[in-house]
CSV table of C-alpha atoms in Angstrom, one decimal:
chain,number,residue,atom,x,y,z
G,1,UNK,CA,0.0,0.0,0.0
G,2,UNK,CA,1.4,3.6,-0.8
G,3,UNK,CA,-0.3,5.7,1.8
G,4,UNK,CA,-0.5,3.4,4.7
G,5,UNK,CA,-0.6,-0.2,5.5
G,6,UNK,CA,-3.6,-2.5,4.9
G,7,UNK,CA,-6.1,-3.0,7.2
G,8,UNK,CA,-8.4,-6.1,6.4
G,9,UNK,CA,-11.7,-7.0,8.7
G,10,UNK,CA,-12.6,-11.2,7.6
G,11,UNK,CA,-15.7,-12.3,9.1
G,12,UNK,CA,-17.5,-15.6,9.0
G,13,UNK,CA,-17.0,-19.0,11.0
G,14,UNK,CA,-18.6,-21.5,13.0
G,15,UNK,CA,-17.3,-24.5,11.4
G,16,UNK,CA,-13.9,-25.1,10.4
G,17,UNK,CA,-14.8,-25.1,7.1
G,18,UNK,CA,-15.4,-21.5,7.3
G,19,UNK,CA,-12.7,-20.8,9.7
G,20,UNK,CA,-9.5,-22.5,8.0
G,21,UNK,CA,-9.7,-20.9,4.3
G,22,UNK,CA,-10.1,-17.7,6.8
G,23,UNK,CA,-7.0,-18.1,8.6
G,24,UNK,CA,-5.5,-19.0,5.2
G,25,UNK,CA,-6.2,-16.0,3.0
G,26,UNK,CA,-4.9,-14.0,6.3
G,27,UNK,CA,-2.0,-15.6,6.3
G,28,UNK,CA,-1.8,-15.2,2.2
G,29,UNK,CA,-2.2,-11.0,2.5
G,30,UNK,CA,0.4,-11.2,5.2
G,31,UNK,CA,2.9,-13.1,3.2
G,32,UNK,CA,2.4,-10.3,0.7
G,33,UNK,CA,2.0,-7.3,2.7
G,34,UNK,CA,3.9,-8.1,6.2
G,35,UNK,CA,2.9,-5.0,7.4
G,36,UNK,CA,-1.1,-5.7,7.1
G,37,UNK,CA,-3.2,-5.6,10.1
G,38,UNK,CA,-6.0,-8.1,9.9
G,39,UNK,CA,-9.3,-8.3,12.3
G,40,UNK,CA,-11.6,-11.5,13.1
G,41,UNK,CA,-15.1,-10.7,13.6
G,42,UNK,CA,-17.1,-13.8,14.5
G,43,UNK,CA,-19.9,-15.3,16.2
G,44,UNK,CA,-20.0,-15.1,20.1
G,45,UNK,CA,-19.7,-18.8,21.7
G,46,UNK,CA,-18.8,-20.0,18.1
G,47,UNK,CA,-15.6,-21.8,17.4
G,48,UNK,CA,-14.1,-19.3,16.0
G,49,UNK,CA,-13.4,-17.3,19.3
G,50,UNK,CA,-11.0,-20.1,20.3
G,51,UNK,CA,-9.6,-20.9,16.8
G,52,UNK,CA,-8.6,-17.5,15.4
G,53,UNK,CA,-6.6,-16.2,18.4
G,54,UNK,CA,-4.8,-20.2,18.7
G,55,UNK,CA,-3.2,-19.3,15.2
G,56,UNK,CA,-2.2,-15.7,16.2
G,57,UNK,CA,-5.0,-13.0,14.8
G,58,UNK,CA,-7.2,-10.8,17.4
G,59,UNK,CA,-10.9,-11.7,16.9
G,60,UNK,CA,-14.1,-9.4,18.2
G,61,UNK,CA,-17.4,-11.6,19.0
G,62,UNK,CA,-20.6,-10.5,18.1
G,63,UNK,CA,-24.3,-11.7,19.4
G,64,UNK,CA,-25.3,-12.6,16.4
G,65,UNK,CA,-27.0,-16.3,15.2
G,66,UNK,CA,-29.1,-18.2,13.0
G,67,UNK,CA,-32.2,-18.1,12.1
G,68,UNK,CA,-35.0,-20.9,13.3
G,69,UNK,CA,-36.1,-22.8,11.2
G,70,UNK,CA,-39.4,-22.9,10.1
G,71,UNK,CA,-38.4,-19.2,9.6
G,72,UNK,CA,-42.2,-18.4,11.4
G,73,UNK,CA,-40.7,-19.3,14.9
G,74,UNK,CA,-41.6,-16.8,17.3
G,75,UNK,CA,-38.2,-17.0,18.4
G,76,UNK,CA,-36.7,-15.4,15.1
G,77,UNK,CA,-37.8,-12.1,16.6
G,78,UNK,CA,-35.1,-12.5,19.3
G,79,UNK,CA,-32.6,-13.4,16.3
G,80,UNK,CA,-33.4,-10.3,14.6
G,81,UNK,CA,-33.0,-8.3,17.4
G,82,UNK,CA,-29.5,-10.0,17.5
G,83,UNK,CA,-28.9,-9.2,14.2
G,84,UNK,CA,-29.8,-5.5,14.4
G,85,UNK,CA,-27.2,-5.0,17.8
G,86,UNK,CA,-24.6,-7.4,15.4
G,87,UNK,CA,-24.7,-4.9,13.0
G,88,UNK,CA,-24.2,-2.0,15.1
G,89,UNK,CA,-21.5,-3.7,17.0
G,90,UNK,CA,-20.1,-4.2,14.0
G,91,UNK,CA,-20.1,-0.1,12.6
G,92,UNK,CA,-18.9,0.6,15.7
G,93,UNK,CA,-15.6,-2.1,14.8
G,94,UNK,CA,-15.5,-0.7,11.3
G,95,UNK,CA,-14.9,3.3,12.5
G,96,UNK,CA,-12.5,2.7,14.5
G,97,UNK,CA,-10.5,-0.5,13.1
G,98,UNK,CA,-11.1,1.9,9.6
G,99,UNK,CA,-10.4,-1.3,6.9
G,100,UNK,CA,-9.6,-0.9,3.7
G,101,UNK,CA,-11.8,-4.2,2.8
G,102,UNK,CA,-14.1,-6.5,4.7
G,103,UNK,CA,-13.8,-9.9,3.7
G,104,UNK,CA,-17.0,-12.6,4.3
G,105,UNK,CA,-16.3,-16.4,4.4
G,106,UNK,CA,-20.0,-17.1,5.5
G,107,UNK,CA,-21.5,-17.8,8.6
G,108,UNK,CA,-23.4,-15.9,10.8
G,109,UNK,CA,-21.2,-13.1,11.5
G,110,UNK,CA,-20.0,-12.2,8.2
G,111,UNK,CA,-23.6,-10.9,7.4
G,112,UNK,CA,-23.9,-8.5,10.0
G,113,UNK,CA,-20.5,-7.5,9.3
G,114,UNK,CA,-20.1,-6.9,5.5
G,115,UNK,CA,-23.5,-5.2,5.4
G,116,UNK,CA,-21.8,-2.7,8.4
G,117,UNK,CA,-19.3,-2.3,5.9
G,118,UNK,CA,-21.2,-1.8,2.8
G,119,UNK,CA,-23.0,0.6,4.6
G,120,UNK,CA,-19.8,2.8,5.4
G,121,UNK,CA,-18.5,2.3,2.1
G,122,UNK,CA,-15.7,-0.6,2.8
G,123,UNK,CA,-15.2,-2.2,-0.6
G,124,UNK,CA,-16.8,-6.3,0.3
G,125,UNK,CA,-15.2,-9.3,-0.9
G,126,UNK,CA,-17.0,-12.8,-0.5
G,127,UNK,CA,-15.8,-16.2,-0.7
G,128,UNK,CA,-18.4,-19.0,-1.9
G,129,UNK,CA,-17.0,-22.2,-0.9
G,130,UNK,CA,-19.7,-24.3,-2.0
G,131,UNK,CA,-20.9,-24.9,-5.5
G,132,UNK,CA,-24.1,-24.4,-4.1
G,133,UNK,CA,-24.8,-20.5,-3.1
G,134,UNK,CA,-25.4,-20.1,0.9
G,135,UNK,CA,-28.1,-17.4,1.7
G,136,UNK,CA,-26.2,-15.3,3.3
G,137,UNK,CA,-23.9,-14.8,0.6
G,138,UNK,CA,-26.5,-14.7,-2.2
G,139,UNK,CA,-27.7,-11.6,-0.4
G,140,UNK,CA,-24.6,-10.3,-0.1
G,141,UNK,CA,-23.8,-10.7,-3.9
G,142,UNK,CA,-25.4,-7.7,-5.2
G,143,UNK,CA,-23.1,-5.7,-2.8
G,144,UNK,CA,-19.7,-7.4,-3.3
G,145,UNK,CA,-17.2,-5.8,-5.3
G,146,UNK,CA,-15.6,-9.3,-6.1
G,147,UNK,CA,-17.2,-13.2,-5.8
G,148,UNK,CA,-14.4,-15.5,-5.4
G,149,UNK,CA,-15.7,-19.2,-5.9
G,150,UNK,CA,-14.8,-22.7,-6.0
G,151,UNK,CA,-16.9,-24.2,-8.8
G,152,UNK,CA,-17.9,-23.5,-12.5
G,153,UNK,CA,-21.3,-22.4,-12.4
G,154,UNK,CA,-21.8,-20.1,-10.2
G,155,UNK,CA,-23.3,-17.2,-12.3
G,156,UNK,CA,-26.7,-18.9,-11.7
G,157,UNK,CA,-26.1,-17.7,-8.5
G,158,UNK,CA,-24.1,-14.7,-8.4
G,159,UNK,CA,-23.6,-11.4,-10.9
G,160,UNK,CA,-21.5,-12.8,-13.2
G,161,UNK,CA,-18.9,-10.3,-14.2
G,162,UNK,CA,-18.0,-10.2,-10.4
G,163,UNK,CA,-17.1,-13.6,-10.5
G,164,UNK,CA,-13.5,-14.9,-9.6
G,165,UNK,CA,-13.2,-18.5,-9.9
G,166,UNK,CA,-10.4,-19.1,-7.2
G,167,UNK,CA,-11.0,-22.4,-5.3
G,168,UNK,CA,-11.0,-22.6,-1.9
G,169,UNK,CA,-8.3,-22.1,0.1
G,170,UNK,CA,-7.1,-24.6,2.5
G,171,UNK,CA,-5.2,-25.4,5.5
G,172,UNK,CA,-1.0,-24.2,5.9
G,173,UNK,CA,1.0,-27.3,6.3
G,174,UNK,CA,-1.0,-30.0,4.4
G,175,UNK,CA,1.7,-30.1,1.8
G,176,UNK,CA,4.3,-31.4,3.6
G,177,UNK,CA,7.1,-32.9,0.9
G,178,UNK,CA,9.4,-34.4,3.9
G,179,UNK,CA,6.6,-36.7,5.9
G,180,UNK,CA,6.8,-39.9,5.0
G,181,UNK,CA,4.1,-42.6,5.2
G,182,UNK,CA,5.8,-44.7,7.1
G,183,UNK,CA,6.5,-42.1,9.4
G,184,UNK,CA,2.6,-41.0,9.3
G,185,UNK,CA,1.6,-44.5,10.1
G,186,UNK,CA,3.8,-45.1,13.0
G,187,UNK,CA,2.0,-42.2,14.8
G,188,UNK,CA,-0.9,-43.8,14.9
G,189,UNK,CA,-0.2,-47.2,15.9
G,190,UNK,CA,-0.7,-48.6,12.0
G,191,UNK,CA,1.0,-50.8,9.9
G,192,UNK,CA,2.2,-49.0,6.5
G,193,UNK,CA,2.0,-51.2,4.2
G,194,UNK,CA,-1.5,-51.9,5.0
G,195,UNK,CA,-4.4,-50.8,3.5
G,196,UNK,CA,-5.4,-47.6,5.6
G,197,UNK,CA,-8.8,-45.8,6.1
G,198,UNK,CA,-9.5,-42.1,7.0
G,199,UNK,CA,-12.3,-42.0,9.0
G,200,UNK,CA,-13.4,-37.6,9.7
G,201,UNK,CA,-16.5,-36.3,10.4
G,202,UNK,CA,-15.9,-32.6,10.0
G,203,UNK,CA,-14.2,-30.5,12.6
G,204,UNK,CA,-17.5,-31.5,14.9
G,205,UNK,CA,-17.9,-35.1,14.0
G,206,UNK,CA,-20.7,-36.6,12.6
G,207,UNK,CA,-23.3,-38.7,13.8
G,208,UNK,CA,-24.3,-41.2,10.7
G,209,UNK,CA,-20.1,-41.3,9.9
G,210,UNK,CA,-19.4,-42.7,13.5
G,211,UNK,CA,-22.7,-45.2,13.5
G,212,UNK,CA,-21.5,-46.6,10.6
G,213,UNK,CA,-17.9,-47.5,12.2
G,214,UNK,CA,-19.5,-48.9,15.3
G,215,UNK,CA,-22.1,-51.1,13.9
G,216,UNK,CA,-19.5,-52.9,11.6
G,217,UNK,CA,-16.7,-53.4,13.6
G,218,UNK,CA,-16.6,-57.0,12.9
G,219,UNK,CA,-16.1,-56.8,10.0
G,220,UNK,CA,-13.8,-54.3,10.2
G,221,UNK,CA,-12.0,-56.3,13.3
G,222,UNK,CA,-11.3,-59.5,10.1
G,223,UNK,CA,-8.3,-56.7,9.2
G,224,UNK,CA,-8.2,-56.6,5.6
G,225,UNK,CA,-8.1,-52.6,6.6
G,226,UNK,CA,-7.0,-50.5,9.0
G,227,UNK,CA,-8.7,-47.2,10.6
G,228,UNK,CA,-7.3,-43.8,11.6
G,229,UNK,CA,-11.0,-42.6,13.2
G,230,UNK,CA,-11.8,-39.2,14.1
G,231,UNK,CA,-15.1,-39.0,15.9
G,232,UNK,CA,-15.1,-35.5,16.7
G,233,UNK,CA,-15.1,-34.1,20.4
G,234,UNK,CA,-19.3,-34.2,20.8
G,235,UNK,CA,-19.3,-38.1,20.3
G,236,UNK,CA,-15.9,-39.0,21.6
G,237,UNK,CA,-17.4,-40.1,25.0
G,238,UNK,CA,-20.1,-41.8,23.9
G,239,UNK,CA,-17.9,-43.8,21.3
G,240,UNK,CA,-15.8,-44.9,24.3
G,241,UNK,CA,-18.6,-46.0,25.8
G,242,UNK,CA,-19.9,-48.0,23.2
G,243,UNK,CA,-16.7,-50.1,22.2
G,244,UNK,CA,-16.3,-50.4,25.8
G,245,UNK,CA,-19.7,-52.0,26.2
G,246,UNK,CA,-18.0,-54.5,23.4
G,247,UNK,CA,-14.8,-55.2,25.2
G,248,UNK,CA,-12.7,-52.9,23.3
G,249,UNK,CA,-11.8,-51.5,20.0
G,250,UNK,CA,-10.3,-53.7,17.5
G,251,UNK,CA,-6.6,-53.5,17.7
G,252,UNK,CA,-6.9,-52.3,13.5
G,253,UNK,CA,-8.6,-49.0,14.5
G,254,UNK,CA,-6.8,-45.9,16.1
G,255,UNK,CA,-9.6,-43.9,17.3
G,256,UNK,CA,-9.2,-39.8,18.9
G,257,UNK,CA,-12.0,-37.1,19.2
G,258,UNK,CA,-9.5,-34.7,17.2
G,259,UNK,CA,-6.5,-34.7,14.6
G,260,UNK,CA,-4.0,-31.4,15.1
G,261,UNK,CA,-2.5,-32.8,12.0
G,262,UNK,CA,-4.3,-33.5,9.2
G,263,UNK,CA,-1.0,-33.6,6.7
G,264,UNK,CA,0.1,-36.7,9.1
G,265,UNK,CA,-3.4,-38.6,9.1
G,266,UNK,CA,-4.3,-37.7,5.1
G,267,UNK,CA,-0.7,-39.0,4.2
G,268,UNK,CA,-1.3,-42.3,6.3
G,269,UNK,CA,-4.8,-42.8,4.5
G,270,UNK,CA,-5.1,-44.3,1.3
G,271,UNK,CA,-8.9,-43.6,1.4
G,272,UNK,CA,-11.0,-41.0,3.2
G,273,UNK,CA,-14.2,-41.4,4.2
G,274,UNK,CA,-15.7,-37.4,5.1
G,275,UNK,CA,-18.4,-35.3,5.3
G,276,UNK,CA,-19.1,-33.4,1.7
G,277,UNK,CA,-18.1,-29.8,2.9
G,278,UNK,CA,-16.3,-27.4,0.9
G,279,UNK,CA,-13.1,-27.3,2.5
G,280,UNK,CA,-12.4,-31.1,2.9
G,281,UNK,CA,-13.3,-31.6,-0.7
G,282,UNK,CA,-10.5,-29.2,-1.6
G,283,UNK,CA,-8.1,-30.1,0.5
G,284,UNK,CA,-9.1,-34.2,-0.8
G,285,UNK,CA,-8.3,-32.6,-4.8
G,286,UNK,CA,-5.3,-30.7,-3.6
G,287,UNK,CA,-3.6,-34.1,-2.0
G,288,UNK,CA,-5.4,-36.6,-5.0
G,289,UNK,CA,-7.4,-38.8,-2.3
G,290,UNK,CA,-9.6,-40.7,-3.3
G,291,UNK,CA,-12.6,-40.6,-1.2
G,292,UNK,CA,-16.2,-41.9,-0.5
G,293,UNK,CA,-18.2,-38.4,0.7
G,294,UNK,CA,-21.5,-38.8,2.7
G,295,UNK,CA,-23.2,-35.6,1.9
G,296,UNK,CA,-25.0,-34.3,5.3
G,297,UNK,CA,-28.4,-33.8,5.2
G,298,UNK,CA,-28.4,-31.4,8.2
G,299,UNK,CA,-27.1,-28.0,5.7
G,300,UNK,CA,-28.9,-25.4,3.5
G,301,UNK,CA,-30.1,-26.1,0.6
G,302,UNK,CA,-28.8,-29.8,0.7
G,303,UNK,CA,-25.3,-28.1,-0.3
G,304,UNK,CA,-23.1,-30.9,0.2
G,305,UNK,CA,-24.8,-32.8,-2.4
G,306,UNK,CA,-24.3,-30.7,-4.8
G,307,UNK,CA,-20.3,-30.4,-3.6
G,308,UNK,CA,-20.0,-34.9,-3.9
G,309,UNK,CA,-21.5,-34.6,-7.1
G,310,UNK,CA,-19.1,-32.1,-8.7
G,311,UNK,CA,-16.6,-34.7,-7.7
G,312,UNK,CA,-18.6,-37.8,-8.4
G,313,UNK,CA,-19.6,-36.7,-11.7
G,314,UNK,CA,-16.0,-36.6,-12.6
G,315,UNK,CA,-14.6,-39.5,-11.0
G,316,UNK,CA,-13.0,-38.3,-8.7
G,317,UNK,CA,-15.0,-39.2,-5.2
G,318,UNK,CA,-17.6,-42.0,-4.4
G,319,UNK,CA,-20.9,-40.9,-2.5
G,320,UNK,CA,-22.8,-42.7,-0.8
G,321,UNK,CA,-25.9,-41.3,0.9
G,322,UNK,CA,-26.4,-40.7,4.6
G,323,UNK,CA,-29.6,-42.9,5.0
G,324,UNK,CA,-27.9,-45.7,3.3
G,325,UNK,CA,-24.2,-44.9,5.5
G,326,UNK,CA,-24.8,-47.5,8.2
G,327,UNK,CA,-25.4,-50.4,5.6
G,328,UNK,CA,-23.4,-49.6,3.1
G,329,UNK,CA,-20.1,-47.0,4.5
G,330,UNK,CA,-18.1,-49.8,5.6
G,331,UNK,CA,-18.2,-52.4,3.3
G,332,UNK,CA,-17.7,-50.1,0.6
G,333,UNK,CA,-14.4,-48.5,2.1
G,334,UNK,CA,-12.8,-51.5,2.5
G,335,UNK,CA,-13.6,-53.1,-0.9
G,336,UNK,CA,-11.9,-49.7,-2.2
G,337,UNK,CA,-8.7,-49.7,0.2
G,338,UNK,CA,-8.2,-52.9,-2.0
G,339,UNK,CA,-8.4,-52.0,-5.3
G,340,UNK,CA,-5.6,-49.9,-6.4
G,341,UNK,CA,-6.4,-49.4,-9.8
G,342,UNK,CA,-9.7,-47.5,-8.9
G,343,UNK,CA,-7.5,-45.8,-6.4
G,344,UNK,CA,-4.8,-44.6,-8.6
G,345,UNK,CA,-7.9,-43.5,-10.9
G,346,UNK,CA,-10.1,-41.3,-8.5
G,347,UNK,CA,-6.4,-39.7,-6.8
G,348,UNK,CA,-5.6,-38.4,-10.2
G,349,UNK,CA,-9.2,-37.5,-11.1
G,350,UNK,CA,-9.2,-35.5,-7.9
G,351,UNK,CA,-6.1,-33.6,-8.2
G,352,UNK,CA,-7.3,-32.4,-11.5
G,353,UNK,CA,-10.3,-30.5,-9.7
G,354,UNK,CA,-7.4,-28.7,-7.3
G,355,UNK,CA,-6.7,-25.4,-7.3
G,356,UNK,CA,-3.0,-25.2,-5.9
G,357,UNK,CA,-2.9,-21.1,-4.9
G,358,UNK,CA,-6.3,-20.1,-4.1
G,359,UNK,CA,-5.3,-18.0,-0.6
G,360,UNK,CA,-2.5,-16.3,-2.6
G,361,UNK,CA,-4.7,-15.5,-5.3
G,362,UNK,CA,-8.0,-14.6,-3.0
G,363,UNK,CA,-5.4,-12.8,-1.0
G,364,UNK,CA,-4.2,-10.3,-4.0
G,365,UNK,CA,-8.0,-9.6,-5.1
G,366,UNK,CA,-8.3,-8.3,-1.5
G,367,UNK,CA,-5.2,-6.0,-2.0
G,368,UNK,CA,-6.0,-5.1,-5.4
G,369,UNK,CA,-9.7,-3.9,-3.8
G,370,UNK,CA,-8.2,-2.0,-1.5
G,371,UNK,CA,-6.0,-0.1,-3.9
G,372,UNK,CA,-8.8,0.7,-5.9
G,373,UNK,CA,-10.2,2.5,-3.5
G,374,UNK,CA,-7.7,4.3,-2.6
G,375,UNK,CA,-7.2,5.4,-5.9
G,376,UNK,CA,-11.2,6.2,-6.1
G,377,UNK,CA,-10.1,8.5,-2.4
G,378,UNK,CA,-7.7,10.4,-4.3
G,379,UNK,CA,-9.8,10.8,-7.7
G,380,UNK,CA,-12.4,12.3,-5.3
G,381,UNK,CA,-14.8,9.5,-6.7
G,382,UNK,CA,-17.6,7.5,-4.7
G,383,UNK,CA,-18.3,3.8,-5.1
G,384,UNK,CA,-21.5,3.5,-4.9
């Protein structure tokens, strides 16, 4: 910047999948601009409070939620009222933190925020992770200055000469070119030349995902696999409790609430078995996994369904439906673990859908934004 250093608000959270590419395109602006200052605005009680200051980036909390669904609720009156104080909260941020761009990843925070900033005339970027629109970005669209997206397709959704098509960034450190399998087996107790399957749930685990592991683990107790199993941190005590009742795990599975580091468990796996969401589908292309996706049936607009099939479509992912998860999850992963033809085949198919630079590139859009309006500043021109 030529007049002063960049100043970037990002807003958005409560999953990881919101709050990793975050973290990433902050840590992308910083790279090129080490003098940036960057703000977290979030969701009060959300996981983002705890996440965004543990990797080094001050974060303000605002009372802000979702809405009820059926949207008739009585109780959306209290969320509007939330909404209304977000927003305030949020102007209040804005003058005095004085960004030169707000960035929205989605979630319930960013729409508070970025319509605070619209409204003060701060240039808005959004990120669409999904290849399905969210609603809070959708209403954003009309007042974003740039769309950066993950998928073909997305003018059905979005203005379409504001369109980017970027990818979506994912975590630092997944590419590691010195970790070895071997060495990423022996962490977890497994056997390296064996076939191994990744077993993740999303950063809060997942219900159908962890029923399907419990109700087949005699099968999966034969050992012609092995399992690195992530149950998330909501079900890890009643997973304990369950193989317990049974006298035990199988002595093939390695089973945690929460992996610190993905690179080590993805570069033990040769399949993973995850949730549909964006950012675990592009971290899957960006290491070639193959992978069998269980969309979940619990998100807007069935989104995640829509993210498999992009992959599916392609052949680069199997997907197999929650309802039919218990029955068929299992079975199916091992008979894949197996064949390393079809492996081989869905890796490379999936690495073709990667984007290898999306934070750097997301990252420069936000710079180049900010520049124009400081250029707008000194041409005495409005943006609006």
């Amino acid at each position: 910047m030529p007049m002063e250093s960049l100043r970037v608000i990002i807003s958005g959270g409560g999953t990881g999948g919101h709050i990793f590419p975050a973290v990433s395109i902050a840590n992308a602006i910083l790279e090129i601009e080490p003098g940036a200052e960057i703000l977290f605005v979030g969701a009060e009680g959300r996981m983002e409070m705890q996440r965004v200051p543990a990797a080094g980036f001050n974060i303000v909390g605002l009372p802000v939620r979702g809405l009820l669904r059926p949207l008739w609720r009585l109780g959306n009156v209290r969320v509007l009222i939330d909404f209304l104080k977000s927003k305030r909260m949020a102007k209040n941020t804005i003058r005095s933190f004085k960004p030169h761009v707000a960035v929205g990843v989605g979630g319930y925070a960013s729409s508070a925020t970025l319509n605070a900033a619209y409204d003060l005339g701060v240039p808005l970027l959004i990120q669409e992770q999904n290849s399905y629109a969210g609603i809070t970005n959708k209403t954003l669209a009309r007042k974003a200055d740039r769309i950066c997206v993950a998928y073909e397709g997305m003018e059905r959704f979005f203005p379409k000469e504001r369109i980017l098509l970027t990818g979506n960034p994912v975590r630092q450190g997944l590419l590691n070119p010195m970790l070895t399998k071997t060495e990423s087996s022996a962490i977890f107790q497994l056997d390296p030349d064996f076939p191994t399957v990744l077993i993740i749930g999303g950063s809060l685990g997942a219900r159908t995902i962890n029923e399907s592991v419990l109700q087949n683990l005699d099968l999966i107790a034969q050992g012609s696999v092995q399992l690195i199993w992530q149950t998330g941190a909501h079900y890890f005590e009643a997973v304990r409790e369950r193989l317990a009742e049974r006298g035990g795990k199988p002595k093939n599975i390695f089973v945690t609430d929460f992996i610190a580091r993905m690179e080590q468990a993805y570069k033990a796996a040769d399949v993973v078995v995850s949730r549909a969401g964006a950012s675990s589908i592009s971290e899957l292309c960006l290491l070639g996994k193959p992978s069998i996706l269980v969309p979940s049936p619990n998100v807007a607009e069935d989104h995640q369904t829509h993210n498999a099939m992009a992959l599916v479509q392609r052949g680069a992912a199997l997907m197999i439906k929650d309802s039919d998860a218990v029955g068929q999850l299992i079975p199916t992963a091992i008979k894949l673990a197996s064949d390393k033809e079809r492996l081989k085949h869905l890796g490379e198919n999936a690495y073709g859908m990667a984007f290898k630079d999306a934070a750097k590139v997301i990252a420069q859009e936000v710079i180049n934004l900010a520049r124009q309006k400081e250029r707008r500043l000194a041409d005495g021109t409005k943006r609006h």
